[in-house]
Amino acid sequence: MSGTFGPEASFTGLPHPAAEALRLATAYQASRALHVALGLGLPDLLAGDPRSAEDLARETATHAPSLRRLLRALAAYGVFSEGEDGRFALGPLGIALRSGVPGSVRDLALMWGDEDYWLTWAELERCVRTGRTAAEHLFGAEDTFRRYAADARFGAVFNAGMTVASASTAAAVVPAYDFPETGLVVDIGGGQGRLIAAILRARPRLRGMLLDLPSVIAGAPRLLAEAGVAQRCEAVGGDMFAGVPEGGDLYILSRVIDSFEDGRAIAVLANCRRAMGTQGRLLVVEPVLPERIAEPTTPAVREDMLMDLNMLVRTGGRERTEAEYRGFLAAAGLRLERVLPTGAAVALLEASPA
């Protein structure tokens, strides 16, 4: 039966549309397999010479035949490779999943695969029916980020993942925007400072300030020192909803606004508007959704739409179109001046006082 449908047949002998539908339906299986492999530390254990499943099983206290099945499954995706002698080595994807190496996305993959994420995603239907977050239903948490601050285990997982994401964002943002040579840049909700550090490294005479929750900002001094910018950047623990530091020439909100529903997002934007006076600027770093999902889509559009659902189940926020950004920036007393592409997952929305 596998040849019935001609050369386009694939995935259990089905034609292309049906096969792709089933790949979509089973995508979670590969994700779960990857997370287990990361939890066992397999990419790091295979950083040297190839090793047998039996050898790896002894080191990870696992069942060797079952571990071999996991290794082979992920070898089919390029995470590992299987040699003719039956030993396993790192594949192209596995190289990017080692710990402590430049360009690694291991911590971000661990975050996405964490039980905190898949438990909330299991409640997607409830979220679609009610419009309420899964986190609120499961954990009784109205403020997702304060829950992270109170959960030491997942808070560490989340902060490590966001630091990796921030590095990717910084690499896209810094060359795409003409940052001032001097003055003060204030990064609101900037995590542990990856973005502001990259900006200050590119502008040696610029000063910076970083604001985030005290539990998050605790990790910033080390990162800023490693980047060589600690003397030019003040790390401040605080609440962006209560207010933001005044006197900045440029305020940055990077992957912050999409975490909140419109009312809370406008509140943060209004605080920035009050703090910047009449001459300041605001740079919002976010994905910008298309007004309509047109075929054929791109991987970037699909990722953005799934991120929008992620905000639905986890934070109550959302990704937005340019028209939507323009509207709620105006509600906060700001005017959208321009939208700059970065060639990456985010765009830069520059706003000024209206």
C-alpha positions in Angstrom: 0.0 0.0 0.0 2.9 2.3 0.5 3.3 2.9 -3.2 -0.4 3.5 -3.9 -0.2 7.3 -3.8 2.8 7.7 -6.0 6.1 9.7 -5.4 4.5 12.1 -2.9 3.6 9.3 -0.5 5.2 9.6 2.9 4.6 8.9 6.6 2.7 5.6 6.8 2.0 5.6 3.1 -0.2 8.7 3.1 -0.1 11.5 0.5 1.7 14.8 1.5 -1.1 16.7 3.2 -2.1 13.8 5.4 1.5 13.0 6.2 2.2 16.5 7.2 -0.9 16.6 9.4 0.3 13.5 11.2 3.8 14.9 11.6 2.2 17.9 13.3 0.1 15.6 15.5 3.1 13.7 16.7 5.6 16.6 17.1 5.3 16.5 20.9 6.9 13.0 20.9 10.2 14.2 19.5 10.1 17.1 21.9 9.7 14.8 24.9 12.4 12.5 23.7 14.8 15.4 23.4 14.0 16.7 26.9 14.7 13.3 28.4 18.1 13.1 26.5 19.0 16.5 27.9 18.0 15.6 31.4 20.3 12.6 31.2 23.1 14.8 30.0 23.7 12.7 26.8 25.0 15.6 24.6 27.7 16.3 27.1 28.5 12.6 27.6 29.0 12.3 23.9 31.1 15.4 23.5 34.3 13.3 23.1 34.7 9.9 21.4 31.7 7.7 20.3 30.3 5.5 23.1 28.1 2.5 23.2 24.6 2.5 24.7 25.8 0.1 27.4 28.6 2.5 28.4 26.2 5.4 28.5 23.6 3.4 30.4 26.1 2.6 33.2 26.9 6.3 33.6 23.3 7.5 33.5 21.8 4.6 35.6 19.4 3.7 32.8 18.2 0.5 31.0 20.7 0.0 28.2 18.3 -1.5 25.6 15.8 1.3 26.2 18.5 4.0 26.2 19.6 2.7 22.8 16.1 3.1 21.5 16.1 6.7 22.7 19.5 7.4 21.1 18.4 5.8 17.8 15.2 7.8 17.7 17.0 11.1 18.2 19.7 10.0 15.7 16.9 10.0 13.1 16.6 13.8 13.8 20.3 14.5 13.8 20.7 15.0 17.5 23.0 11.9 17.6 24.6 9.7 15.0 24.9 5.9 15.0 28.1 4.4 13.7 28.5 1.1 11.9 30.0 -0.4 15.1 26.8 0.5 17.0 28.3 3.3 19.0 26.8 6.8 19.2 28.3 10.3 18.7 26.9 13.8 18.6 25.0 14.8 15.5 24.7 18.3 14.0 21.8 19.2 16.3 23.5 17.7 19.4 26.5 20.0 19.0 24.2 22.9 19.8 22.8 21.2 22.9 25.9 20.8 24.9 26.3 22.8 28.1 28.7 25.7 28.5 29.7 26.1 24.9 29.2 29.2 22.7 25.9 29.2 20.8 24.4 26.4 22.8 20.6 26.4 23.1 20.5 23.6 25.8 19.1 25.8 28.5 16.3 27.1 26.3 15.5 23.6 25.1 15.3 22.5 28.8 13.0 25.3 29.6 10.6 24.5 26.7 10.5 20.9 27.6 10.1 21.4 31.3 7.0 19.8 33.0 5.9 23.3 34.0 5.4 24.0 30.2 3.8 20.8 29.2 1.4 20.8 32.1 0.1 24.2 31.1 -0.1 23.3 27.4 -2.2 20.3 28.4 -4.8 22.8 29.4 -4.9 24.6 26.0 -8.5 23.6 25.4 -9.6 25.0 28.7 -7.8 28.3 27.8 -9.5 28.5 24.4 -12.9 27.9 26.1 -12.4 30.3 28.9 -9.8 32.9 27.9 -8.0 32.3 31.2 -4.5 31.1 31.6 -3.6 27.5 32.5 -1.2 28.8 35.1 -4.1 30.4 36.9 -6.2 27.3 36.8 -3.4 24.9 37.8 -1.4 27.0 40.2 -3.8 29.8 41.3 -1.2 32.3 40.0 -2.5 35.5 38.5 1.0 36.9 38.0 3.1 34.3 36.2 6.5 36.0 36.8 5.9 36.3 40.5 5.2 32.6 40.5 8.5 32.0 38.8 10.2 34.1 41.5 8.6 32.0 44.2 9.5 28.7 42.6 13.2 28.3 43.0 13.5 25.2 40.8 11.6 26.5 37.8 12.7 30.0 38.3 16.3 28.9 37.7 15.2 26.9 34.6 13.3 29.9 33.2 16.1 32.4 33.9 18.7 30.2 32.2 16.4 29.7 29.2 15.7 33.4 28.9 19.4 34.2 29.1 19.9 32.1 26.0 17.0 33.7 24.2 18.3 37.1 25.1 21.6 36.3 23.5 19.9 35.5 20.3 17.8 38.7 20.5 20.8 40.8 21.2 22.6 39.4 18.2 19.7 40.6 16.0 18.9 43.9 17.7 22.3 45.5 18.1 23.2 45.8 14.4 19.7 46.6 13.4 19.3 49.9 15.4 21.3 53.1 15.5 21.8 53.3 19.3 23.0 56.6 20.7 26.7 57.1 21.3 26.1 58.7 24.7 23.4 59.1 27.3 21.4 56.6 29.3 19.6 53.5 28.0 17.1 51.8 30.4 16.3 48.2 29.8 12.9 47.4 31.4 12.3 43.8 32.3 15.7 42.9 30.8 16.4 39.8 32.8 20.0 39.3 33.7 21.2 41.9 31.3 22.3 40.1 28.1 20.8 42.7 25.8 21.9 45.8 27.6 25.4 44.3 27.9 25.6 43.8 24.1 24.4 47.4 23.5 27.0 48.9 25.9 29.8 46.8 24.4 28.9 48.3 21.0 28.7 51.8 22.4 31.7 52.4 24.8 30.5 55.8 26.0 26.9 54.9 26.6 25.5 54.2 30.1 22.9 51.6 31.0 20.4 50.7 33.6 18.7 47.4 34.0 15.3 46.9 35.8 13.7 43.6 36.7 12.3 41.7 39.7 14.9 41.4 42.5 15.0 37.6 42.2 15.9 38.0 38.5 18.3 40.9 38.8 20.4 38.9 41.3 22.1 37.2 38.4 22.9 40.4 36.5 26.1 41.6 38.2 28.1 38.5 37.2 26.9 38.7 33.6 27.6 42.4 33.3 31.0 41.9 34.8 31.8 39.1 32.4 30.8 41.4 29.5 33.1 44.2 30.8 30.3 46.7 31.3 29.5 46.5 35.0 31.0 50.0 35.6 28.6 51.6 33.1 25.4 49.7 34.0 23.3 49.9 37.2 21.2 46.8 38.0 18.0 47.8 39.8 15.5 45.4 41.5 11.9 46.7 41.1 8.5 46.4 39.6 7.8 47.9 36.2 4.1 48.2 37.1 4.9 50.4 40.0 7.1 52.7 38.0 10.4 52.8 36.0 13.5 54.9 36.5 13.3 58.5 35.1 15.9 60.3 33.0 16.6 57.8 30.3 17.3 58.8 26.8 16.1 55.5 25.4 13.9 52.9 27.0 13.8 49.3 25.9 11.1 46.7 26.4 12.5 43.5 24.9 10.1 40.5 24.8 8.1 42.1 27.7 4.9 43.5 26.2 3.8 40.2 24.7 3.7 38.7 28.1 0.7 40.8 29.2 -2.8 41.5 28.2 -3.6 44.9 26.8 -4.4 46.6 30.0 -1.2 45.6 31.8 0.9 46.2 28.7 -0.5 49.8 28.4 0.3 50.3 32.1 4.0 49.5 31.5 4.1 51.6 28.3 2.5 54.5 30.2 5.1 54.3 33.0 7.8 54.5 30.3 6.1 57.5 28.7 6.0 59.3 32.1 9.6 58.5 32.8 11.1 59.6 29.4 9.8 63.2 29.4 9.4 64.9 26.1 12.7 64.0 24.3 13.1 60.3 25.1 12.5 57.3 22.8 11.1 53.8 23.4 12.2 50.7 21.6 9.8 47.8 21.8 11.4 44.5 20.7 8.8 41.9 19.8 7.5 39.7 17.0 5.1 41.4 14.7 2.3 39.1 13.5 1.0 39.4 9.9 -2.5 40.9 9.5 -3.5 37.7 7.8 -2.0 34.2 7.7 -1.4 33.7 4.0 -0.1 30.6 2.2 2.6 29.5 2.0 3.6 30.3 5.6 7.2 30.4 6.8 8.8 28.7 9.8 9.1 32.2 11.4 5.3 32.8 11.1 4.5 29.3 12.5 6.8 29.9 15.4 5.2 33.3 16.1 1.7 31.9 16.1 2.7 29.1 18.5 4.3 31.7 20.7 1.0 33.5 20.7 -0.7 30.4 22.0 2.1 30.0 24.6 1.2 33.4 25.9 -2.5 32.4 26.1 -1.8 29.3 28.3 1.0 30.8 30.4 0.8 34.5 30.9 -2.4 35.9 29.5 -0.4 38.0 27.0 -0.4 37.8 23.3 1.7 38.5 20.2 0.3 41.4 18.1 0.1 42.9 14.6 1.6 46.3 13.7 -1.9 47.9 13.8 -2.5 46.5 17.3 0.9 47.9 18.5 0.1 51.2 17.0 -3.2 51.3 18.9 -2.1 50.6 22.4 1.1 52.6 22.1 -1.3 55.5 21.3 -3.4 54.6 24.4 -0.2 55.1 26.5 0.6 58.5 25.0 3.1 57.2 22.5 3.4 57.4 18.7 4.8 54.6 16.6 7.5 56.1 14.4 8.7 53.1 12.5 9.0 49.3 12.4 12.5 47.9 11.7 13.0 44.3 10.7 16.0 42.5 12.1 16.1 39.4 10.0 15.3 37.3 13.1 12.3 36.5 15.2 11.7 40.0 16.4 11.2 43.4 14.9 12.0 46.8 16.4 9.1 49.2 17.0 10.4 52.7 17.7 8.0 55.1 19.5 8.2 58.7 20.7 6.0 60.8 23.0 2.7 61.7 21.1 
